[in-house]
XYZ file of C-alpha atoms in Angstrom:
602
model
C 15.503 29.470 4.044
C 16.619 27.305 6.887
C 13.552 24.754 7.699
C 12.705 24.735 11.875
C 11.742 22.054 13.311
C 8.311 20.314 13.284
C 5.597 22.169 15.264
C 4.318 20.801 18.367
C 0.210 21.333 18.172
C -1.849 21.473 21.942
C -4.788 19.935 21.302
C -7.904 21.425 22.735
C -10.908 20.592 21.486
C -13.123 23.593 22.996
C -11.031 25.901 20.122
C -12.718 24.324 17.798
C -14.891 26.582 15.497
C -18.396 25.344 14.709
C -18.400 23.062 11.545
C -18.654 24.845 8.699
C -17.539 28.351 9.791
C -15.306 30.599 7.886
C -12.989 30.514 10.934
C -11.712 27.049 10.813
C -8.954 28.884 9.116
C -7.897 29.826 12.106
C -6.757 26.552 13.062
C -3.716 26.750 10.883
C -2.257 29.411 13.362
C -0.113 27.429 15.571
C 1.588 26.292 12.173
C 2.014 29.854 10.982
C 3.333 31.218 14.086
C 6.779 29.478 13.823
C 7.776 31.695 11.049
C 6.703 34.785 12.049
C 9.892 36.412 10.312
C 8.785 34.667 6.360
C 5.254 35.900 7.445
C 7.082 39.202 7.742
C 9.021 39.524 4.801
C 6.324 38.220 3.082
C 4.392 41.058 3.544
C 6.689 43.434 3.317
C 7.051 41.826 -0.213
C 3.630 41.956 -0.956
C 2.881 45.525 0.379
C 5.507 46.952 -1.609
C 4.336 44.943 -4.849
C 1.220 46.449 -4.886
C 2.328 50.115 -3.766
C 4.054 49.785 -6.614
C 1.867 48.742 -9.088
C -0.482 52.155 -7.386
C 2.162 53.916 -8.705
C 1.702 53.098 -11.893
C -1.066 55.111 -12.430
C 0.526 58.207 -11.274
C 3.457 57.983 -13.478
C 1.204 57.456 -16.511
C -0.783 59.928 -15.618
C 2.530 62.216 -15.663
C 3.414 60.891 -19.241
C 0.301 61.819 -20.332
C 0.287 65.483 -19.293
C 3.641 66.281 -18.885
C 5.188 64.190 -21.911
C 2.322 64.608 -24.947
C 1.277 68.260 -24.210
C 3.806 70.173 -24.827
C 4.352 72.257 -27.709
C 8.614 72.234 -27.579
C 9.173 69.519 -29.736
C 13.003 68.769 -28.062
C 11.936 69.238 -24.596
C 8.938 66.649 -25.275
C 11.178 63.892 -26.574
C 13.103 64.237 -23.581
C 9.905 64.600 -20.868
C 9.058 61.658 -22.962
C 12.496 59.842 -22.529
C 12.382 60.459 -18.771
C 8.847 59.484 -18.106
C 9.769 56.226 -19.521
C 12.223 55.381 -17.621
C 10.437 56.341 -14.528
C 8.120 53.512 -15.888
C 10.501 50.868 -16.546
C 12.278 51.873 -12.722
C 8.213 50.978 -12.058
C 7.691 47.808 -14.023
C 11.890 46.959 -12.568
C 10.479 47.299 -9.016
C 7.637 45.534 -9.216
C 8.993 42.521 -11.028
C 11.710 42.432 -8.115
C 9.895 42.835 -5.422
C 6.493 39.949 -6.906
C 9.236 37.568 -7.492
C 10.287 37.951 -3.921
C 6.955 37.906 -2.724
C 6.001 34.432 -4.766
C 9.502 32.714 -3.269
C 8.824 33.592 0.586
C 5.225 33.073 0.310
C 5.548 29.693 -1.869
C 8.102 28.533 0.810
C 6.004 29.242 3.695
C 3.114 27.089 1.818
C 5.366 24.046 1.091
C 6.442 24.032 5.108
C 2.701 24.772 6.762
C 1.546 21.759 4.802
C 4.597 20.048 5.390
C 3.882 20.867 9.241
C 0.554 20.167 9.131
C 1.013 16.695 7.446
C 3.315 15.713 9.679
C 1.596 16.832 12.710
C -1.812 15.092 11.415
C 0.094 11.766 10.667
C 1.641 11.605 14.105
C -1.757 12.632 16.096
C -3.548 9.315 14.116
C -0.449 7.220 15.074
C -1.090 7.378 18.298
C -4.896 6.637 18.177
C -6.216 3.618 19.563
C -7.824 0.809 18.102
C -11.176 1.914 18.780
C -10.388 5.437 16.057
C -9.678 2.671 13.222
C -13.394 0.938 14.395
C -15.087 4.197 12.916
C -12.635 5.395 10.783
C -11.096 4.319 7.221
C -7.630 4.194 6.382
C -8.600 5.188 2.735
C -10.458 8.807 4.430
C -7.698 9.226 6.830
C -4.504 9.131 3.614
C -7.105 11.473 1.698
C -7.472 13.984 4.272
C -3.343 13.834 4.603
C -3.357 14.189 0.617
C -5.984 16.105 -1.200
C -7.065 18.032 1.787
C -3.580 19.180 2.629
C -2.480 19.963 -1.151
C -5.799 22.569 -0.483
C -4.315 24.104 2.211
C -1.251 24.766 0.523
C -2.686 26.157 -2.432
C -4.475 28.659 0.091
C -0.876 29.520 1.986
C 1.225 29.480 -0.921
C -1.008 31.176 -3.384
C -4.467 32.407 -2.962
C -3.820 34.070 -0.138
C -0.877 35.898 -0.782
C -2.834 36.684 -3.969
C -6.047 37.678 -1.893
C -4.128 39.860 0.317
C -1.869 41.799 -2.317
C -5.263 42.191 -4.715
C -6.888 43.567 -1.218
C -4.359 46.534 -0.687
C -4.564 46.961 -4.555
C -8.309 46.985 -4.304
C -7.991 49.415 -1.645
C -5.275 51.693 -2.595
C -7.364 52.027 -6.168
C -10.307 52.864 -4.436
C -8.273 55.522 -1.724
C -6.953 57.452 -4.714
C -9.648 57.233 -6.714
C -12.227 58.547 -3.757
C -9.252 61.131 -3.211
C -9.947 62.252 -6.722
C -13.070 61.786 -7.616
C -14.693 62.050 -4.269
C -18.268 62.570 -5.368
C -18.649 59.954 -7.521
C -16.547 57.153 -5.738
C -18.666 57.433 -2.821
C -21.837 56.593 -4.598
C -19.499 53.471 -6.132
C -18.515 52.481 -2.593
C -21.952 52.301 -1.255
C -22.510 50.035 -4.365
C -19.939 47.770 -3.613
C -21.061 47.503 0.119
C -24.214 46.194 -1.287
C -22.456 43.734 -3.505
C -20.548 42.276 -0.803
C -23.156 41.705 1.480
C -25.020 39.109 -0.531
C -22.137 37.140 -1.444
C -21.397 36.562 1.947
C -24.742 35.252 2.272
C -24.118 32.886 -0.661
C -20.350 32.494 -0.067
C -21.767 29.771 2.941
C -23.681 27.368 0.527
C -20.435 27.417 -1.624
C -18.166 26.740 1.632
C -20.715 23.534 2.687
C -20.676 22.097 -0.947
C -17.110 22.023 -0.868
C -16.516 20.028 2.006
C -19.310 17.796 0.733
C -17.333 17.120 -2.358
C -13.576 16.747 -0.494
C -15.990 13.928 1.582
C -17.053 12.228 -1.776
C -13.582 12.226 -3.182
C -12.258 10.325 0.558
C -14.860 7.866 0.164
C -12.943 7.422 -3.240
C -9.558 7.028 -1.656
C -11.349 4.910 1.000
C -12.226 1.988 -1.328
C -9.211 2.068 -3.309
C -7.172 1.727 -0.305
C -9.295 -1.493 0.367
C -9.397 -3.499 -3.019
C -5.874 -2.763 -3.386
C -4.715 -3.726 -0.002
C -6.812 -7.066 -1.042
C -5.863 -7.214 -4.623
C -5.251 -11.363 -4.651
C -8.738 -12.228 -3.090
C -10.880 -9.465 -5.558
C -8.809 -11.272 -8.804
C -9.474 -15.143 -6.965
C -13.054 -13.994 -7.091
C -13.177 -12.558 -10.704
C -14.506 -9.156 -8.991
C -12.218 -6.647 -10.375
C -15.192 -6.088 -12.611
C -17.719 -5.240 -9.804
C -15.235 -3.104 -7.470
C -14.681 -1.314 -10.890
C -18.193 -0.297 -10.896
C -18.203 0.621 -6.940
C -15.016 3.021 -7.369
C -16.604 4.324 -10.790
C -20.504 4.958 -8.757
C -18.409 6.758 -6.476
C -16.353 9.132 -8.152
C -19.366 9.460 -10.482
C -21.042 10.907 -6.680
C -17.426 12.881 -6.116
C -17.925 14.019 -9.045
C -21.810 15.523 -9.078
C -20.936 16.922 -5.687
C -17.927 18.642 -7.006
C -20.668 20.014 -10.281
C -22.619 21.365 -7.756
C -20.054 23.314 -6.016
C -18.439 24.399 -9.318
C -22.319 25.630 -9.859
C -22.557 27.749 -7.181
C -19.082 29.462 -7.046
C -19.410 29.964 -10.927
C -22.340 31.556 -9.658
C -21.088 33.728 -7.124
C -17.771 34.930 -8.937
C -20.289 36.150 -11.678
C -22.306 37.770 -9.554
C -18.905 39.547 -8.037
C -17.564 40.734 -11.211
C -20.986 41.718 -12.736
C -21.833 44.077 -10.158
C -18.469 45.254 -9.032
C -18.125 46.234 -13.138
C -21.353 47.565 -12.825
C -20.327 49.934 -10.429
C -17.062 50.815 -11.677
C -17.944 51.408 -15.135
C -20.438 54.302 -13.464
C -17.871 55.705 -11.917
C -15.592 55.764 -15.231
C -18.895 56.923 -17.228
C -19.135 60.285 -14.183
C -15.100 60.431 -14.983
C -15.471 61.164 -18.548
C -18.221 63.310 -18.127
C -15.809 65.808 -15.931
C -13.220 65.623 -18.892
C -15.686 66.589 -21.054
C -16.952 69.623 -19.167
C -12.460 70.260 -18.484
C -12.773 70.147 -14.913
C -10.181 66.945 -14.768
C -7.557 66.699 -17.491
C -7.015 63.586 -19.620
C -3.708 62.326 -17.304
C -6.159 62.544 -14.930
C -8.521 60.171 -16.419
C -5.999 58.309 -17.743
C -4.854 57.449 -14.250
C -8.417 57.036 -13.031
C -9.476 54.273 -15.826
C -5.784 52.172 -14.451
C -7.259 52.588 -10.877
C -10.652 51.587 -12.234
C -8.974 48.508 -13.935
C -7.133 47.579 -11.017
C -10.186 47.779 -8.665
C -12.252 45.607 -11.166
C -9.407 43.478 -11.506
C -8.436 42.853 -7.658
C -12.624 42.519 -7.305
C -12.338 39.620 -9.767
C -9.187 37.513 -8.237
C -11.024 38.353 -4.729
C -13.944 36.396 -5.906
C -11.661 33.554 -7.316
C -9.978 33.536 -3.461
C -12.542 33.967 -2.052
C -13.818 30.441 -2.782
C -10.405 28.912 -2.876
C -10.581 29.953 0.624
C -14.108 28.437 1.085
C -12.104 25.324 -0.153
C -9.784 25.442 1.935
C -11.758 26.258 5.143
C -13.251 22.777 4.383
C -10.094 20.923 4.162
C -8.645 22.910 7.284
C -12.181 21.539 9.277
C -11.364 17.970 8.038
C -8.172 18.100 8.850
C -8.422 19.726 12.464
C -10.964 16.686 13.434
C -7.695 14.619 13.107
C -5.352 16.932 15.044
C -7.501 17.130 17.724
C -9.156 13.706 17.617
C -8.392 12.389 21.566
C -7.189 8.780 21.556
C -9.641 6.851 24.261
C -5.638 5.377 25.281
C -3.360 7.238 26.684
C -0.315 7.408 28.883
C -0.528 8.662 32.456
C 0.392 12.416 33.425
C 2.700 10.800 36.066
C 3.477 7.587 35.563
C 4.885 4.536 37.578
C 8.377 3.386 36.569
C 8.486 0.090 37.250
C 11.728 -2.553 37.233
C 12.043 -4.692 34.093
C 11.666 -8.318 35.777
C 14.477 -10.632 34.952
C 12.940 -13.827 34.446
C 9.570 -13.186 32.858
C 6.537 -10.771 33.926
C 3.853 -11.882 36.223
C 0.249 -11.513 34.829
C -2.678 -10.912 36.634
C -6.274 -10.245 35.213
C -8.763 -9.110 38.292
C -12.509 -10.014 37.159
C -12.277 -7.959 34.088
C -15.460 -7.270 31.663
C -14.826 -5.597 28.483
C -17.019 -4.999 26.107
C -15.832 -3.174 22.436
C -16.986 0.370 21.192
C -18.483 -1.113 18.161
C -20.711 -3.797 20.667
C -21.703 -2.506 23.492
C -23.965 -5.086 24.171
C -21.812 -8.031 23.729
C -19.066 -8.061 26.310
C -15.796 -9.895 24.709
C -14.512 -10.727 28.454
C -17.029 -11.538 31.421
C -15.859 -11.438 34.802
C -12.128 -12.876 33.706
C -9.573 -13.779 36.336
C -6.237 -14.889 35.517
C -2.952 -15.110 36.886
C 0.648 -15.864 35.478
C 3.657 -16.704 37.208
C 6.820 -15.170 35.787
C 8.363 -17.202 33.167
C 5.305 -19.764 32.914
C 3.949 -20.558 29.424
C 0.297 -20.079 29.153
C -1.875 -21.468 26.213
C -5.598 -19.744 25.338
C -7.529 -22.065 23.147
C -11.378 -22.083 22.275
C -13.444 -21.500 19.646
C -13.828 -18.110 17.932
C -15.455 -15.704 19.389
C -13.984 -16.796 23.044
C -12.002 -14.065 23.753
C -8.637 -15.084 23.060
C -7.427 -12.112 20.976
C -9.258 -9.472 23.093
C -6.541 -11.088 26.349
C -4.122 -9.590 24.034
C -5.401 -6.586 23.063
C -5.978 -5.549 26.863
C -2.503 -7.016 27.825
C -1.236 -4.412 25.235
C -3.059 -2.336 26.811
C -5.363 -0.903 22.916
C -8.394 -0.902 25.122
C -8.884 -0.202 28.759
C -11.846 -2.661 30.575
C -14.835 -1.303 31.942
C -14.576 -2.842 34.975
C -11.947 -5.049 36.368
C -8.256 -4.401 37.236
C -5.117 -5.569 35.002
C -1.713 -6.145 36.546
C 1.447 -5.958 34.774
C 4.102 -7.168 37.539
C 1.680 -5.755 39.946
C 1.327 -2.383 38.455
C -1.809 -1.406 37.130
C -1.299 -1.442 33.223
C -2.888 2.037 33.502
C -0.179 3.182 35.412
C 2.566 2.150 33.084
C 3.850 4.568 30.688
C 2.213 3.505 27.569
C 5.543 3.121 25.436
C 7.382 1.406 29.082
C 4.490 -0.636 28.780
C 5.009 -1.866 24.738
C 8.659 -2.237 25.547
C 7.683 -5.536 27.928
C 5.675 -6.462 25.660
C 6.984 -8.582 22.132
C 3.895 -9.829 19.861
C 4.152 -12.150 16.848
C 0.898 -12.072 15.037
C -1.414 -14.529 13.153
C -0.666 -12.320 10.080
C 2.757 -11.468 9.543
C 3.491 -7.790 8.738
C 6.235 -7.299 6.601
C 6.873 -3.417 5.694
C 8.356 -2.068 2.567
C 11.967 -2.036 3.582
C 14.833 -4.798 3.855
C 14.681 -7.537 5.531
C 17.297 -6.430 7.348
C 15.079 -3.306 8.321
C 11.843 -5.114 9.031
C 13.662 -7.634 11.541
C 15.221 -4.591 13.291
C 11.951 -3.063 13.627
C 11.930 -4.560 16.991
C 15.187 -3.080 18.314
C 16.356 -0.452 15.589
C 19.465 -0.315 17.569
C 20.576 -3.636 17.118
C 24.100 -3.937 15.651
C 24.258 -6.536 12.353
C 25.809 -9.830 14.751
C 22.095 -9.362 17.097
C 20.019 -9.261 13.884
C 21.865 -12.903 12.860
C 22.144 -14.043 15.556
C 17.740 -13.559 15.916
C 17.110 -14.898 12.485
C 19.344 -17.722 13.232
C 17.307 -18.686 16.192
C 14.060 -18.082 14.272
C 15.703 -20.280 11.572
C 15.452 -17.559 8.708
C 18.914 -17.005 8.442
C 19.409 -19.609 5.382
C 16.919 -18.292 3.550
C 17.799 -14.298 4.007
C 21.282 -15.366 2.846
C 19.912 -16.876 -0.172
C 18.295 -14.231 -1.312
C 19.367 -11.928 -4.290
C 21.094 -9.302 -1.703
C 20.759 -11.331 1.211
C 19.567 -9.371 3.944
C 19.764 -6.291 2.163
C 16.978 -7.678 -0.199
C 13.849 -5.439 -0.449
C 10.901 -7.449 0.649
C 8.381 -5.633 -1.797
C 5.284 -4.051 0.153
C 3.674 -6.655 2.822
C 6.550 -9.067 1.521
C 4.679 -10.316 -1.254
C 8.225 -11.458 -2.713
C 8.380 -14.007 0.439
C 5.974 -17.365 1.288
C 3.887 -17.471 4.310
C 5.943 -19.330 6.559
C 9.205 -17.142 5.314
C 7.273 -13.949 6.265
C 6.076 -15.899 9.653
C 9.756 -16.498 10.420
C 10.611 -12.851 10.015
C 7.886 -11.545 12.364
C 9.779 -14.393 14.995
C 13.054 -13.170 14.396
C 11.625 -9.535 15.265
C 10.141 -10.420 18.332
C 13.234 -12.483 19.460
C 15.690 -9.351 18.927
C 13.406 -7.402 20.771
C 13.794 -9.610 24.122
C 10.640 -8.864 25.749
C 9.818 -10.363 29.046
C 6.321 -10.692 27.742
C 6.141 -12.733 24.766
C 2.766 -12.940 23.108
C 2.556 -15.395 20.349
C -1.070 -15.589 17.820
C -0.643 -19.212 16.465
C 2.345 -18.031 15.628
C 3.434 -21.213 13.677
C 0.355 -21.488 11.653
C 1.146 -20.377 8.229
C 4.290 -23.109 8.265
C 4.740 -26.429 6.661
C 5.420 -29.163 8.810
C 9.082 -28.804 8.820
C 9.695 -25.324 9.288
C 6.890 -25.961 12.163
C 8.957 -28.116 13.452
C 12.398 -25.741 13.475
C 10.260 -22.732 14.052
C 8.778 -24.717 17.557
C 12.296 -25.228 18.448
C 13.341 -22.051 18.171
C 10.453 -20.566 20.112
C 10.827 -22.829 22.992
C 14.196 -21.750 22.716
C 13.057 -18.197 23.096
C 10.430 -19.032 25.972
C 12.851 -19.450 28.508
C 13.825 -16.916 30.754
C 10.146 -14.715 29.782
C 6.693 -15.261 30.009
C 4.749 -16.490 27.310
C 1.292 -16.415 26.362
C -0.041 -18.310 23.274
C -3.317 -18.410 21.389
C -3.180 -21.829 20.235
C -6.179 -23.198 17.409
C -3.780 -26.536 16.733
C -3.723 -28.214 19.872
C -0.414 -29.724 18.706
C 1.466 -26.984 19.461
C 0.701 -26.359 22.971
C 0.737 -29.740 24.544
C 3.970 -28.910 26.300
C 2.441 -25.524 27.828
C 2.789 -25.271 31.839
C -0.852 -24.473 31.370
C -3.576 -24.416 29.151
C -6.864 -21.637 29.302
C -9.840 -23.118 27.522
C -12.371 -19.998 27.201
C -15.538 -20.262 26.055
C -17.956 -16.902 25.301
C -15.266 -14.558 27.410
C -14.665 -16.529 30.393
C -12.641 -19.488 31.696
C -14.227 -23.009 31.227
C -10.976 -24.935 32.187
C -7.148 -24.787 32.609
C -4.534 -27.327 33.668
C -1.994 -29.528 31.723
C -2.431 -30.775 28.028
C -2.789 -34.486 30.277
C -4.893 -33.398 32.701
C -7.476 -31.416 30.987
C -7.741 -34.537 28.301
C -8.293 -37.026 31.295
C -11.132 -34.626 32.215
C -13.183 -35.250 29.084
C -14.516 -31.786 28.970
C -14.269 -29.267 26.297
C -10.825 -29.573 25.647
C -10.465 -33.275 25.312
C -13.660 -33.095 22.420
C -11.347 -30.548 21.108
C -8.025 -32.398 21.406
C -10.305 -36.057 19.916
C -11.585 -33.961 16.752
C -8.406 -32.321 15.811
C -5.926 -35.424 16.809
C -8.605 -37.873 14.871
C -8.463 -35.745 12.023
């Protein structure tokens, strides 16, 4: 089947069901609408699967009456012949038509998850910082895992295998009430009564399961930690004591997941106890009536297959039924991503502002911010700052001042509470938020290296940056002799986080991607501070090098490497203490000169 493109998902929160409802199954309908016509054939498959197997019945029945009763030897071998093959046309059909069924429905399971992954991974994306404050990247790759791999067990099995056993379960009863009237009746009010109270109980089974699919992410949450900080757990000899955290809580994964398992065992017992019950009365009343000859023994032989197939389609109900309990858990969990509503986003008409040529102009307006997670502690107070294009600015303090959270609102992650922010005298909440990340290039404290090339990762800034643009930036980052010595030179997979490179080789990377990218806002985290002091030294070079023409902003802790700034910021507890020259602010003997006297003593 030809695969369509990747749904497109409105997000409205109001259509959420309440948590815990059966309906939050519901939410997989705008991915199941796309392929209305595998929906279609799928059920045409499945309807004429179990009209099939109905039929079964009814051609045994005619074996049995037409084939063994009659006295003409001959003419019995052939009834007997033909009645045969009218069962094997049967079995033919229904092989045919369930191996149909299992392909279309099996597809449609593989691309609704596929879908649904996809659309999930994108929606977190393009959450803000403040989504990753309150929520782990270990729950976030569960939920895109385990709790997906349940929804397309439900799509691509149980409920293809809930819905065929349903118009089995229903056919059987039809005929079977259009044959036995009397007594089927009295069995269907005994069913009614048997599916009433596992509804009741069918809730407890749907809350314990998303309990336990909660358990198992706070699983995947901690692994996703220790491993992502595998050196510093084996520095500190504590593989032994996150062994025992992961093991205390799978051991809670898995007594949640007992519990559960206790209460559907329950319930599917209860299902097929009673609906046997019941059926098994309704056989007893059927043998009765052969006994007194008002059916004949086709007739009951066709009534105890409709009796099996009812008791039979009762039992896999039960089994779907929690599976889709299950899933109606994982579909809730997995919803609260789709529609989670970043606190950043871009504006419905937004202002399209001229790239500057020589550098953006800055200007923070008496801006207070204060972080989700601390309210009460505002990172900025009352902050005013202006750049002139193409000046180099410098923010040094002590932690704690503020200096990161400049960058972080420049890149617009968080919005302030009160204040205004200027980007070449547009409102950054005006800008387009990917117009906005275009003028911006950022070279962090901590390098990221991804899992590619280093070809690949230095592209990362421009990905359509011919091979001359991507050596010509490493050259000017001075990485270019070291890529070239490499196994496959720049073809040479990094490993993941480049753990096959040294700190200042990574460092050198991240330059050499922000220099391709040609930003006229260059952002730069003590960008030369995992260097020795000659790479420093070609590494300053090359970013002075790269300063002209742009804007720069720095967050300096070694006071070496800003002395020839046009300006230094010292902050202090989110506000400005002093700025001027490296010369000037030293002659003041303020906070920056006992700065500059400690580290240039030491």
């Amino acid at each position: 089947m030809a695969v369509s493109a990747p749904v497109s998902i409105p997000v409205s929160p109001s259509s959420l069901p309440a948590k815990g409802a059966p309906q939050s199954l519901s939410g997989l309908g705008p991915f199941l609408s796309p392929y209305r016509l595998q929906i279609g054939l799928a059920a045409l498959f499945l309807v004429l699967a179990a009209v099939t197997t109905l039929v079964f019945p009814m051609a045994l029945r005619s074996l049995i009456d037409g084939g063994l009763v009659s006295t003409d030897k001959g003419a019995q071998t052939m009834a007997l012949r033909n009645h045969f093959l009218e069962l094997f046309a049967v079995a033919v059909a229904l092989g045919l038509f369930s191996a149909a069924r299992f392909y279309t429905v099996s597809w449609l399971g593989e691309r609704v998850t596929a879908d649904l992954r996809n659309a999930v991974y994108a929606r977190v994306l393009r959450q803000s910082p403040a989504f990753f404050e309150s929520t782990q990247t270990g729950e976030v790759l569960s939920r895109l895992t385990a709790d997906t791999t349940l929804v397309q067990t439900v799509v691509g099995s149980s409920l293809s295998m809930g819905l065929r056993n349903a118009v089995m379960g229903v056919g059987a009863l039809a005929m079977l009430v259009w044959t036995n009237p009397y007594v089927m009746v009295q069995v269907l009010g005994i069913l009614v009564l048997v599916v009433l109270p596992s509804m009741w109980f069918g809730r407890r089974v749907r809350k314990l399961s998303r309990a336990s699919q909660d358990r198992v992410a706070d699983s995947s949450a901690i692994a996703a930690e220790v491993l992502n900080a595998i050196p510093v757990v084996q520095s500190y000899t504590a593989e032994g004591r996150e062994a025992t955290r992961f093991d205390a809580s799978t051991n809670a994964a898995f007594r949640t997941a007992v519990r559960r398992t206790k209460a559907r065992s329950v319930l599917v017992a209860f299902i097929i106890i009673a609906t046997s019950a019941a059926l098994l009365w309704g056989l007893y009343q059927g043998t009765q009536a052969v006994l007194h000859g008002d059916i004949t023994a086709g007739h009951l032989g066709q009534t105890v297959v409709y009796v099996i197939i009812l008791a039979s389609a009762a039992a896999v109900l039960g089994e779907v039924y929690g599976d889709l309990l299950r899933a109606a858990g994982a579909t809730e969990r997995l919803m609260e991503l789709l529609h989670a509503q970043s606190a950043i986003v871009s504006p419905s008409h937004p202002v399209a502002a001229p790239v500057p040529p020589a550098g953006s102009a800055i200007a923070f307006e008496a801006i207070t911010f204060h972080y989700p997670s601390r309210p009460d502690t505002p990172a900025l107070r009352d902050f005013t700052l202006r750049v002139a294009p193409g000046e180099t600015v410098a923010l040094v303090g002590s932690s704690g001042a503020g200096k990161s959270t400049v960058f972080q609102l420049l890149l617009r992650y968080y919005d302030p509470q009160s204040g205004r922010l200027l980007l070449d005298g547009v409102p950054l909440a005006s800008l387009a938020l990917e117009a906005l990340r275009h003028r911006v290039g950022l070279v962090p404290q901590d390098a990221v290296i991804f899992s590619s090339s280093a070809f690949e990762n230095i592209r990362y800034g421009r990905p359509e940056a011919t091979a001359d643009e991507v050596h010509a930036a490493a050259r000017a980052a001075y990485a270019h002799d070291f890529l070239s010595a490499l196994p496959e030179g720049y073809d040479t997979f990094l490993g993941e986080r480049g753990v096959r490179l040294s700190g200042g080789q990574r460092q050198r990377i991240a330059i050499a991607r922000a220099i391709l990218k040609n930003p006229p806002l260059l952002l730069l985290d003590e960008a030369t501070s995992a260097l020795d002091a000659e790479s420093e030294r070609m590494v300053q070079a090359a970013l002075e090098t790269a300063m002209q023409g742009r804007t720069t902003v720095v967050i300096a802790h070694r006071l070496a490497t800003v002395q020839k700034a046009d300006r230094i910021i010292v902050m202090d507890h989110g506000g400005i203490v002093e700025q001027g020259t490296h010369a000037t602010l030293v002659a003041q003997g303020g906070v920056y000169a006992r700065l500059a006297a400690l580290q240039f003593a030491a």
